[in-house]
Short mmCIF file of C-alpha atoms and ligand atoms in Angstrom, two decimals:
data_model
loop_
_atom_site.label_atom_id
_atom_site.label_comp_id
_atom_site.label_asym_id
_atom_site.label_seq_id
_atom_site.Cartn_x
_atom_site.Cartn_y
_atom_site.Cartn_z
CA UNK A 34 27.94 2.51 -13.20
CA UNK A 35 25.38 1.31 -10.82
CA UNK A 36 22.18 0.25 -12.40
CA UNK A 37 18.98 -0.69 -11.91
CA UNK A 38 17.20 -3.76 -14.34
CA UNK A 39 13.02 -3.85 -14.35
CA UNK A 40 12.72 -7.37 -14.44
CA UNK A 41 8.82 -7.22 -13.77
CA UNK A 42 5.97 -4.83 -13.60
CA UNK A 43 7.17 -3.42 -16.83
CA UNK A 44 4.76 -3.50 -19.40
CA UNK A 45 2.02 -5.06 -17.16
CA UNK A 46 1.01 -4.35 -13.36
CA UNK A 47 1.95 -7.69 -11.87
CA UNK A 48 5.61 -9.33 -10.97
CA UNK A 49 7.00 -6.24 -9.31
CA UNK A 50 10.84 -7.00 -9.31
CA UNK A 51 13.76 -4.07 -9.66
CA UNK A 52 17.34 -5.22 -9.60
CA UNK A 53 19.63 -2.60 -8.38
CA UNK A 54 23.23 -3.30 -8.76
CA UNK A 55 26.01 -0.75 -7.44
CA UNK A 56 28.30 -2.66 -9.66
CA UNK A 57 30.13 -0.74 -11.94
CA UNK A 58 30.61 -3.99 -14.57
CA UNK A 59 27.01 -4.56 -16.19
CA UNK A 60 27.45 -8.27 -16.31
CA UNK A 61 29.01 -8.81 -12.86
CA UNK A 62 28.69 -9.31 -9.31
CA UNK A 63 31.17 -7.20 -8.21
CA UNK A 64 28.60 -4.79 -6.40
CA UNK A 65 25.82 -4.90 -4.06
CA UNK A 66 23.06 -6.82 -5.70
CA UNK A 67 19.45 -6.01 -4.23
CA UNK A 68 16.09 -6.74 -5.20
CA UNK A 69 13.27 -4.17 -4.31
CA UNK A 70 10.15 -6.28 -4.02
CA UNK A 71 9.84 -9.69 -5.60
CA UNK A 72 6.33 -9.92 -6.57
CA UNK A 73 4.32 -13.00 -8.93
CA UNK A 74 3.26 -12.29 -12.10
CA UNK A 75 -0.18 -12.53 -12.51
CA UNK A 76 -2.90 -12.80 -15.81
CA UNK A 77 -2.16 -13.47 -19.38
CA UNK A 78 -0.26 -16.75 -19.86
CA UNK A 79 2.66 -14.70 -21.61
CA UNK A 80 3.46 -13.29 -18.20
CA UNK A 81 2.43 -16.04 -15.89
CA UNK A 82 5.32 -18.47 -17.71
CA UNK A 83 8.10 -15.67 -16.41
CA UNK A 84 7.17 -17.09 -13.04
CA UNK A 85 8.82 -20.38 -14.19
CA UNK A 86 11.94 -18.69 -15.45
CA UNK A 87 15.04 -18.05 -13.24
CA UNK A 88 15.78 -13.94 -12.60
CA UNK A 89 18.73 -13.00 -14.85
CA UNK A 90 21.12 -12.28 -11.87
CA UNK A 91 21.62 -15.61 -10.23
CA UNK A 92 19.11 -15.79 -6.79
CA UNK A 93 22.23 -16.74 -4.78
CA UNK A 94 24.10 -13.83 -6.21
CA UNK A 95 21.43 -11.42 -4.78
CA UNK A 96 22.19 -9.88 -1.38
CA UNK A 97 19.09 -8.35 0.09
CA UNK A 98 15.37 -7.75 -0.91
CA UNK A 99 13.72 -4.71 0.22
CA UNK A 100 9.94 -5.14 -0.04
CA UNK A 101 7.38 -2.15 -0.53
CA UNK A 102 4.07 -4.08 0.74
CA UNK A 103 2.22 -7.62 1.24
CA UNK A 104 0.50 -8.23 -1.84
CA UNK A 105 1.62 -10.91 -4.14
CA UNK A 106 2.43 -9.15 -7.00
CA UNK A 107 4.80 -7.52 -4.91
CA UNK A 108 6.14 -10.29 -2.71
CA UNK A 109 4.51 -13.55 -4.49
CA UNK A 110 7.79 -14.88 -5.53
CA UNK A 111 9.70 -14.68 -2.63
CA UNK A 112 9.42 -18.37 -1.76
CA UNK A 113 10.58 -19.04 -5.42
CA UNK A 114 13.74 -16.88 -4.99
CA UNK A 115 14.81 -18.79 -1.84
CA UNK A 116 14.31 -22.08 -3.42
CA UNK A 117 16.32 -20.84 -6.18
CA UNK A 118 19.15 -19.96 -3.56
CA UNK A 119 18.46 -16.41 -2.43
CA UNK A 120 19.86 -16.73 1.11
CA UNK A 121 20.26 -12.83 2.23
CA UNK A 122 17.77 -10.83 4.42
CA UNK A 123 13.88 -9.59 3.33
CA UNK A 124 13.77 -6.34 5.09
CA UNK A 125 9.68 -5.20 5.30
CA UNK A 126 7.69 -3.09 7.58
CA UNK A 127 6.63 -5.05 10.89
CA UNK A 128 2.95 -4.88 9.43
CA UNK A 129 3.71 -6.03 6.24
CA UNK A 130 5.78 -9.03 7.70
CA UNK A 131 2.65 -9.93 9.81
CA UNK A 132 0.53 -10.14 6.29
CA UNK A 133 3.04 -12.09 4.64
CA UNK A 134 2.98 -14.49 7.30
CA UNK A 135 -0.55 -15.40 5.87
CA UNK A 136 -0.22 -14.77 2.52
CA UNK A 137 2.49 -16.13 1.26
CA UNK A 138 2.09 -19.86 3.31
CA UNK A 139 -1.58 -19.15 1.28
CA UNK A 140 -0.20 -18.65 -1.98
CA UNK A 141 2.09 -22.00 -1.46
CA UNK A 142 -1.04 -23.96 -0.35
CA UNK A 143 -3.02 -22.54 -3.73
CA UNK A 144 -0.43 -23.50 -5.80
CA UNK A 145 -0.17 -27.13 -4.35
CA UNK A 146 -4.09 -27.15 -4.62
CA UNK A 147 -4.01 -26.29 -7.97
CA UNK A 148 -1.25 -29.04 -9.16
CA UNK A 149 -3.20 -31.53 -7.39
CA UNK A 150 -6.36 -30.78 -8.86
CA UNK A 151 -4.64 -30.20 -12.77
CA UNK A 152 -3.11 -34.08 -11.95
CA UNK A 153 -6.26 -35.30 -10.85
CA UNK A 154 -8.32 -34.27 -13.23
CA UNK A 155 -5.17 -34.80 -16.13
CA UNK A 156 -5.95 -31.11 -17.55
CA UNK A 157 -2.34 -29.96 -17.46
CA UNK A 158 -0.09 -30.09 -20.27
CA UNK A 159 2.59 -30.62 -17.77
CA UNK A 160 2.75 -34.40 -16.31
CA UNK A 161 3.00 -33.93 -13.48
CA UNK A 162 2.01 -30.66 -12.88
CA UNK A 163 4.05 -28.86 -10.02
CA UNK A 164 3.72 -25.93 -7.90
CA UNK A 165 5.64 -23.15 -8.26
CA UNK A 166 6.75 -23.56 -4.69
CA UNK A 167 4.89 -25.32 -1.62
CA UNK A 168 3.18 -24.29 1.48
CA UNK A 169 6.21 -25.61 3.50
CA UNK A 170 8.80 -23.53 1.08
CA UNK A 171 6.52 -20.28 1.52
CA UNK A 172 6.75 -20.92 5.27
CA UNK A 173 10.24 -21.34 5.32
CA UNK A 174 10.91 -18.17 3.45
CA UNK A 175 9.19 -16.08 6.27
CA UNK A 176 12.31 -16.88 8.31
CA UNK A 177 14.46 -14.43 6.38
CA UNK A 178 12.15 -11.38 6.91
CA UNK A 179 13.71 -8.67 8.91
CA UNK A 180 11.54 -5.76 10.68
CA UNK A 181 12.36 -2.40 9.89
CA UNK A 182 9.99 0.52 11.34
CA UNK A 183 8.86 3.32 9.13
CA UNK A 184 11.65 6.14 8.77
CA UNK A 185 14.68 4.45 10.44
CA UNK A 186 17.42 4.24 8.28
CA UNK A 187 19.14 0.91 7.54
CA UNK A 188 22.55 0.12 6.11
CA UNK A 189 22.62 -2.48 3.72
CA UNK A 190 26.34 -2.07 2.67
CA UNK A 191 28.84 0.44 2.64
CA UNK A 192 27.48 2.14 -0.32
CA UNK A 193 23.77 1.51 0.19
CA UNK A 194 21.27 2.31 2.84
CA UNK A 195 17.37 2.58 2.76
CA UNK A 196 14.31 4.07 4.51
CA UNK A 197 10.65 3.21 4.47
CA UNK A 198 8.27 6.16 4.48
CA UNK A 199 4.44 5.47 4.32
CA UNK A 200 2.97 5.03 0.84
CA UNK A 201 -0.73 5.02 2.27
CA UNK A 202 -1.65 1.94 0.13
CA UNK A 203 -2.81 -0.91 2.21
CA UNK A 204 -1.68 -2.12 5.70
CA UNK A 205 2.06 -1.40 6.24
CA UNK A 206 2.66 -0.37 2.62
CA UNK A 207 6.07 1.71 2.22
CA UNK A 208 8.23 3.57 -0.50
CA UNK A 209 11.66 2.67 -0.37
CA UNK A 210 13.96 5.79 -0.47
CA UNK A 211 17.43 4.12 -1.32
CA UNK A 212 20.60 5.74 -0.66
CA UNK A 213 23.82 5.13 -2.65
CA UNK A 214 27.09 6.61 -2.24
CA UNK A 215 28.87 5.86 -5.57
CA UNK A 216 32.64 6.77 -5.55
CA UNK A 217 31.73 9.47 -3.13
CA UNK A 218 28.51 10.69 -5.20
CA UNK A 219 25.21 10.49 -3.35
CA UNK A 220 22.54 9.05 -5.70
CA UNK A 221 18.85 9.36 -4.28
CA UNK A 222 16.51 6.41 -5.74
CA UNK A 223 13.00 6.54 -4.88
CA UNK A 224 10.95 3.11 -5.00
CA UNK A 225 7.10 4.15 -5.03
CA UNK A 226 5.76 0.77 -4.71
CA UNK A 227 1.93 1.25 -4.90
CA UNK A 228 0.65 4.55 -4.26
CA UNK A 229 -2.60 4.95 -1.96
CA UNK A 230 -4.90 7.56 -2.40
CA UNK A 231 -3.60 10.98 -1.78
CA UNK A 232 -4.98 12.48 1.78
CA UNK A 233 -8.35 12.44 2.29
CA UNK A 234 -11.16 10.24 3.53
CA UNK A 235 -14.11 11.82 1.44
CA UNK A 236 -13.07 10.71 -1.81
CA UNK A 237 -12.02 6.85 -0.89
CA UNK A 238 -14.91 6.14 1.29
CA UNK A 239 -15.04 2.91 3.67
CA UNK A 240 -10.60 3.29 3.18
CA UNK A 241 -9.49 0.75 6.30
CA UNK A 242 -5.90 2.68 6.17
CA UNK A 243 -5.00 5.94 6.39
CA UNK A 244 -4.64 7.91 2.98
CA UNK A 245 -2.18 10.59 2.45
CA UNK A 246 1.27 8.94 0.83
CA UNK A 247 4.36 10.87 2.04
CA UNK A 248 4.41 14.40 0.68
CA UNK A 249 7.79 16.70 0.11
CA UNK A 250 10.03 13.82 -1.35
CA UNK A 251 13.24 14.20 -3.36
CA UNK A 252 14.97 11.90 -5.54
CA UNK A 253 17.50 11.71 -8.64
CA UNK A 254 15.68 8.80 -9.81
CA UNK A 255 12.24 8.23 -9.24
CA UNK A 256 10.45 4.50 -10.06
CA UNK A 257 6.60 4.98 -10.08
CA UNK A 258 3.76 2.66 -10.29
CA UNK A 259 1.38 3.62 -13.15
CA UNK A 260 -1.70 1.36 -12.19
CA UNK A 261 -4.15 4.28 -12.77
CA UNK A 262 -2.29 6.47 -15.08
CA UNK A 263 -5.30 6.93 -17.37
CA UNK A 264 -7.94 6.86 -14.87
CA UNK A 265 -10.00 9.35 -12.52
CA UNK A 266 -11.71 7.30 -9.95
CA UNK A 267 -15.36 7.93 -8.76
CA UNK A 268 -15.59 10.73 -6.33
CA UNK A 269 -18.98 9.50 -5.02
CA UNK A 270 -20.04 7.47 -2.15
CA UNK A 271 -20.41 3.87 -3.32
CA UNK A 272 -22.46 3.16 -0.52
CA UNK A 273 -26.05 3.73 -1.70
CA UNK A 274 -25.33 2.16 -5.43
CA UNK A 275 -24.37 -0.93 -3.20
CA UNK A 276 -27.20 -0.64 -1.16
CA UNK A 277 -29.33 -0.50 -4.25
CA UNK A 278 -27.37 -3.75 -5.76
CA UNK A 279 -27.74 -5.72 -2.85
CA UNK A 280 -31.57 -4.93 -2.62
CA UNK A 281 -32.57 -5.60 -5.91
CA UNK A 282 -30.43 -9.25 -5.89
CA UNK A 283 -32.61 -10.34 -2.45
CA UNK A 284 -35.83 -8.79 -3.94
CA UNK A 285 -35.21 -11.55 -6.69
CA UNK A 286 -34.01 -14.20 -4.26
CA UNK A 287 -30.54 -14.04 -5.36
CA UNK A 288 -27.25 -13.90 -3.84
CA UNK A 289 -24.53 -11.41 -3.74
CA UNK A 290 -20.92 -12.77 -5.05
CA UNK A 291 -17.91 -10.91 -4.43
CA UNK A 292 -14.54 -11.53 -5.52
CA UNK A 293 -11.99 -9.50 -3.05
CA UNK A 294 -8.65 -9.90 -2.12
CA UNK A 295 -8.52 -11.50 1.54
CA UNK A 296 -6.31 -8.45 2.92
CA UNK A 297 -7.61 -5.38 3.05
CA UNK A 298 -10.18 -5.26 0.48
CA UNK A 299 -12.32 -8.06 2.17
CA UNK A 300 -12.17 -6.16 5.78
CA UNK A 301 -13.15 -2.58 3.91
CA UNK A 302 -16.07 -4.36 2.27
CA UNK A 303 -17.07 -6.19 5.36
CA UNK A 304 -17.31 -2.95 7.36
CA UNK A 305 -19.50 -1.20 4.76
CA UNK A 306 -21.67 -3.86 4.68
CA UNK A 307 -21.97 -4.09 8.42
CA UNK A 308 -22.60 -0.22 8.87
CA UNK A 309 -25.20 -0.33 5.81
CA UNK A 310 -26.69 -3.20 7.95
CA UNK A 311 -26.86 -1.47 11.48
CA UNK A 312 -28.50 1.79 9.62
CA UNK A 313 -31.20 -0.29 8.22
CA UNK A 314 -30.14 0.62 4.38
CA UNK A 315 -29.94 -2.93 3.41
CA UNK A 316 -31.99 -6.03 4.87
CA UNK A 317 -30.11 -8.45 7.49
CA UNK A 318 -29.19 -11.28 5.31
CA UNK A 319 -26.34 -13.59 5.97
CA UNK A 320 -22.82 -12.92 5.20
CA UNK A 321 -20.35 -15.31 4.25
CA UNK A 322 -16.51 -14.56 4.41
CA UNK A 323 -15.34 -17.75 2.74
CA UNK A 324 -11.08 -17.11 3.15
CA UNK A 325 -9.48 -18.69 5.84
CA UNK A 326 -7.17 -15.73 5.15
CA UNK A 327 -9.62 -13.04 5.72
CA UNK A 328 -9.96 -14.14 9.28
CA UNK A 329 -6.02 -13.91 9.95
CA UNK A 330 -6.17 -10.54 8.44
CA UNK A 331 -8.71 -9.17 10.32
CA UNK A 332 -6.70 -10.37 13.27
CA UNK A 333 -3.66 -8.31 11.89
CA UNK A 334 -5.63 -5.18 11.31
CA UNK A 335 -6.81 -5.30 14.89
CA UNK A 336 -3.10 -5.15 16.32
CA UNK A 337 -1.91 -2.59 13.64
CA UNK A 338 -4.83 -0.26 14.37
CA UNK A 339 -2.51 2.24 14.56
CA UNK A 340 -2.42 2.47 10.78
CA UNK A 341 -6.33 2.46 10.79
CA UNK A 342 -8.26 5.54 9.80
CA UNK A 343 -10.61 7.57 12.35
CA UNK A 344 -13.85 5.87 10.43
CA UNK A 345 -12.54 2.10 11.00
CA UNK A 346 -11.38 2.87 14.43
CA UNK A 347 -14.56 3.88 15.04
CA UNK A 348 -16.29 0.88 13.96
CA UNK A 349 -14.05 -1.12 15.61
CA UNK A 350 -15.16 0.80 18.87
CA UNK A 351 -18.81 0.36 17.99
CA UNK A 352 -19.14 -3.07 16.82
CA UNK A 353 -16.04 -5.06 18.26
CA UNK A 354 -13.89 -7.61 15.70
CA UNK A 355 -15.84 -9.02 12.82
CA UNK A 356 -14.95 -12.24 13.53
CA UNK A 357 -17.86 -11.97 16.07
CA UNK A 358 -20.60 -10.31 14.38
CA UNK A 359 -23.97 -12.03 14.69
CA UNK A 360 -25.10 -13.21 11.02
CA UNK A 361 -21.57 -13.03 9.87
CA UNK A 362 -19.81 -16.53 9.08
CA UNK A 363 -16.32 -16.90 8.54
CA UNK A 364 -15.54 -20.26 6.77
CA UNK A 365 -12.43 -21.81 7.86
CA UNK A 366 -12.37 -25.45 6.44
CA UNK A 367 -13.71 -26.41 3.04
CA UNK A 368 -16.72 -28.00 4.81
CA UNK A 369 -17.56 -24.77 5.76
CA UNK A 370 -17.44 -23.53 2.16
CA UNK A 371 -19.14 -26.34 0.76
CA UNK A 372 -21.92 -25.32 3.51
CA UNK A 373 -22.55 -22.17 1.82
CA UNK A 374 -22.72 -23.74 -1.72
CA UNK A 375 -25.76 -25.71 -0.40
CA UNK A 376 -27.23 -22.43 0.68
CA UNK A 377 -30.09 -20.82 -1.96
CA UNK A 378 -31.52 -18.13 0.14
CA UNK A 379 -30.35 -14.46 -0.19
CA UNK A 380 -26.96 -14.08 1.03
CA UNK A 381 -23.68 -12.22 0.41
CA UNK A 382 -20.65 -14.38 -0.34
CA UNK A 383 -17.08 -12.54 -0.18
CA UNK A 384 -14.27 -14.92 -1.27
CA UNK A 385 -10.86 -14.61 -2.88
CA UNK A 386 -9.19 -14.35 -5.43
CA UNK A 387 -10.03 -10.94 -6.17
CA UNK A 388 -9.16 -11.38 -9.69
CA UNK A 389 -10.64 -14.86 -9.99
CA UNK A 390 -7.32 -16.36 -10.73
CA UNK A 391 -7.66 -19.15 -8.15
CA UNK A 392 -9.06 -19.93 -4.22
CA UNK A 393 -12.82 -20.68 -3.11
CA UNK A 394 -14.17 -18.08 -5.10
CA UNK A 395 -13.61 -20.17 -8.55
CA UNK A 396 -16.31 -22.69 -6.90
CA UNK A 397 -18.86 -19.74 -6.15
CA UNK A 398 -18.74 -18.23 -9.19
CA UNK A 399 -19.15 -21.49 -10.82
CA UNK A 400 -22.56 -22.27 -8.90
CA UNK A 401 -23.57 -18.83 -9.23
CA UNK A 402 -23.05 -17.13 -12.39
CA UNK A 403 -25.26 -19.31 -14.56
CA UNK A 404 -28.26 -17.86 -12.53
CA UNK A 405 -29.72 -14.78 -13.22
CA UNK A 406 -31.10 -14.21 -9.90
CA UNK A 407 -27.52 -13.52 -8.71
CA UNK A 408 -25.38 -10.28 -8.80
CA UNK A 409 -21.23 -10.56 -9.13
CA UNK A 410 -20.06 -7.12 -7.71
CA UNK A 411 -16.55 -6.39 -8.59
CA UNK A 412 -14.63 -3.84 -6.13
CA UNK A 413 -10.98 -4.17 -7.17
CA UNK A 414 -8.64 -3.81 -10.01
CA UNK A 415 -9.03 -6.56 -12.79
CA UNK A 416 -5.70 -7.20 -14.47
CA UNK A 417 -6.06 -7.93 -18.17
CA UNK A 418 -6.07 -11.81 -19.13
CA UNK A 419 -7.45 -12.65 -15.56
CA UNK A 420 -10.87 -14.22 -15.47
CA UNK A 421 -12.23 -11.26 -13.46
CA UNK A 422 -11.34 -9.23 -16.30
CA UNK A 423 -13.24 -11.07 -18.68
CA UNK A 424 -16.27 -11.61 -16.45
CA UNK A 425 -16.33 -7.95 -16.11
CA UNK A 426 -16.08 -7.29 -19.29
CA UNK A 427 -19.38 -8.90 -20.37
CA UNK A 428 -18.26 -12.19 -21.90
CA UNK A 429 -21.40 -14.52 -22.16
CA UNK A 430 -19.12 -17.65 -20.62
CA UNK A 431 -16.06 -18.04 -19.01
CA UNK A 432 -13.88 -21.48 -18.39
CA UNK A 433 -13.37 -22.27 -14.81
CA UNK A 434 -11.33 -25.29 -14.20
CA UNK A 435 -11.76 -26.59 -18.00
CA UNK A 436 -15.70 -26.47 -17.59
CA UNK A 437 -17.21 -23.67 -19.66
CA UNK A 438 -19.49 -21.47 -17.26
CA UNK A 439 -22.19 -19.68 -18.77
CA UNK A 440 -22.47 -15.64 -17.32
CA UNK A 441 -26.25 -15.08 -16.62
CA UNK A 442 -25.96 -13.31 -13.42
CA UNK A 443 -26.13 -9.65 -13.18
CA UNK A 444 -22.34 -7.97 -12.84
CA UNK A 445 -21.83 -4.68 -11.39
CA UNK A 446 -18.83 -2.76 -10.93
CA UNK A 447 -17.95 -0.25 -8.13
CA UNK A 448 -14.47 1.52 -8.68
CA UNK A 449 -14.34 3.85 -5.20
CA UNK A 450 -12.78 0.87 -3.51
CA UNK A 451 -9.64 1.73 -5.04
CA UNK A 452 -6.18 1.34 -2.84
CA UNK A 453 -4.12 3.11 -5.71
CA UNK A 454 -3.87 7.09 -6.57
CA UNK A 455 -5.70 7.43 -9.60
CA UNK A 456 -3.95 10.32 -12.36
CA UNK A 457 -5.20 13.62 -10.57
CA UNK A 458 -4.06 12.11 -7.34
CA UNK A 459 -0.63 11.06 -8.29
CA UNK A 460 -0.10 14.24 -10.27
CA UNK A 461 -1.17 16.09 -6.87
CA UNK A 462 1.63 13.91 -4.83
CA UNK A 463 4.56 14.60 -7.47
CA UNK A 464 3.52 18.38 -7.21
CA UNK A 465 4.70 18.06 -3.39
CA UNK A 466 8.30 16.95 -4.60
CA UNK A 467 10.91 19.66 -3.51
CA UNK A 468 12.67 19.18 -6.79
CA UNK A 469 12.26 17.42 -10.29
CA UNK A 470 13.92 13.60 -10.19
CA UNK A 471 16.49 13.93 -13.13
CA UNK A 472 14.32 10.74 -14.69
CA UNK A 473 11.56 9.10 -13.51
CA UNK A 474 10.63 5.87 -14.71
CA UNK A 475 7.16 4.36 -14.92
CA UNK A 476 6.56 0.67 -13.96
CA UNK A 477 3.42 -1.47 -12.84
CA UNK A 478 0.69 -0.33 -15.53
CA UNK A 479 -0.58 -1.17 -18.84
CA UNK A 480 1.10 0.02 -21.72
CA UNK A 481 -1.36 2.48 -22.26
CA UNK A 482 -1.88 3.42 -18.53
CA UNK A 483 1.80 4.26 -18.54
CA UNK A 484 2.20 6.24 -21.45
CA UNK A 485 -0.96 8.36 -20.99
CA UNK A 486 0.71 9.09 -17.48
CA UNK A 487 3.99 9.79 -18.71
CA UNK A 488 2.40 12.21 -21.45
CA UNK A 489 0.45 13.89 -18.51
CA UNK A 490 3.26 14.34 -16.41
CA UNK A 491 5.56 15.77 -19.35
CA UNK A 492 3.13 18.47 -20.08
CA UNK A 493 1.86 19.15 -16.43
CA UNK A 494 5.11 19.09 -14.46
CA UNK A 495 7.54 19.18 -17.38
CA UNK A 496 9.62 16.24 -16.01
CA UNK A 497 11.59 13.87 -17.99
CA UNK A 498 9.36 10.63 -17.87
CA UNK A 499 10.14 7.16 -19.73
CA UNK A 500 8.28 3.93 -19.52
CA UNK A 501 10.19 1.21 -18.09
CA UNK A 502 10.55 -1.92 -20.34
CA UNK A 503 10.71 -5.36 -19.18
CA UNK A 504 14.52 -6.16 -18.72
CA UNK A 505 15.62 -2.77 -19.46
CA UNK A 506 18.79 -1.50 -17.59
CA UNK A 507 19.27 1.97 -16.70
CA UNK A 508 22.29 3.75 -15.53
CA UNK A 509 21.75 5.43 -12.03
ZN1 LIG B 702 -0.53 -3.42 -4.13
#
């Protein structure tokens, strides 16, 4: 029998990697081997260490990768897979490929920078500290990408074909409908990837990409994310609260620092700040976007504006490219970045990584966290074990580059920016299925979120639901 093996994002929200093997031999390679997503583990060390282990199925024996979207926890291990010998095609939507063209080289660059930093400061137990993969390896892996349009069927092998359908999570994001023809028996598997906000604009204000994951799905086996399996997002507009936070911080002469993913979340935040400024709801203070990747991402968004919401299209028409806005500075070089450190007047600094696991945000927080005049606003999910999670949870100090940084700045959180459906939205989406899947496996969630969503699905829908375990194999 064919099987699925959960190689990542089982028991955690990162490292998405699901192996599908059409073989009847559980240990062998007789069948076609496909990886749905190839994400990097982030967060707690226990998980991050798994980035250094080879896949249980040797990389050279994997025939293809199908990628749902361009977030690192779904695509960030691709260069390592190629380094380990993977030579097959990587299928993704055109906008996902454009975003990976930014995200993967940046990730390789960060890996190298971190290794250099640790070597210079002798702060690693490993001598020398090595990058998981290099910038050159990340760029090299891009050659394996093959564009596939939404709704187009692609034959992978005589027994396997797939289609992308919109997931409405970020630009280019897709669910994977995988059809297996196993000895004359057709099985349909649906891998949700990350699921975006369900149909609307008003409950996800400021969303860049159109809401509404594909409805009316059907599957024999559903493999579904459960990031917010225990949560209900606030339904109010975040703008008044954001304006109030910025006002208070400016009044006391402080700076607002926003850790944000460079792709999508940063663009969404910048559009919102621009709109608040133009409508006179916040003062016109300098805005620094300290992320070379965010600049490139703006260009990708403008290129694929057919996926943007009407609100985003209106803002683009009204204000043009964010790269041209007066008062908004996009820092490209590390010299530009250092100049931001020298500013001591009120400003807004947006920088990545979004979970404060690396990148230029580390330097901004080292400098701004000790001063009570400043405010740090979290607008994205913070995985347990990340610095972002610790700062958000109210710890008095945090370790950055092995230094202890006291936290005296105000810490604020805006939950409305989420690009993931919450529990009521997930249930609403599941109710549109034309029939119950025989089994649903929940992945991509902390254990408590996954088990609460399992309970809710069993109780409200009567579905057969299991929480996937890391390395577990399930028969298709
Ligand atoms: Zn995602």
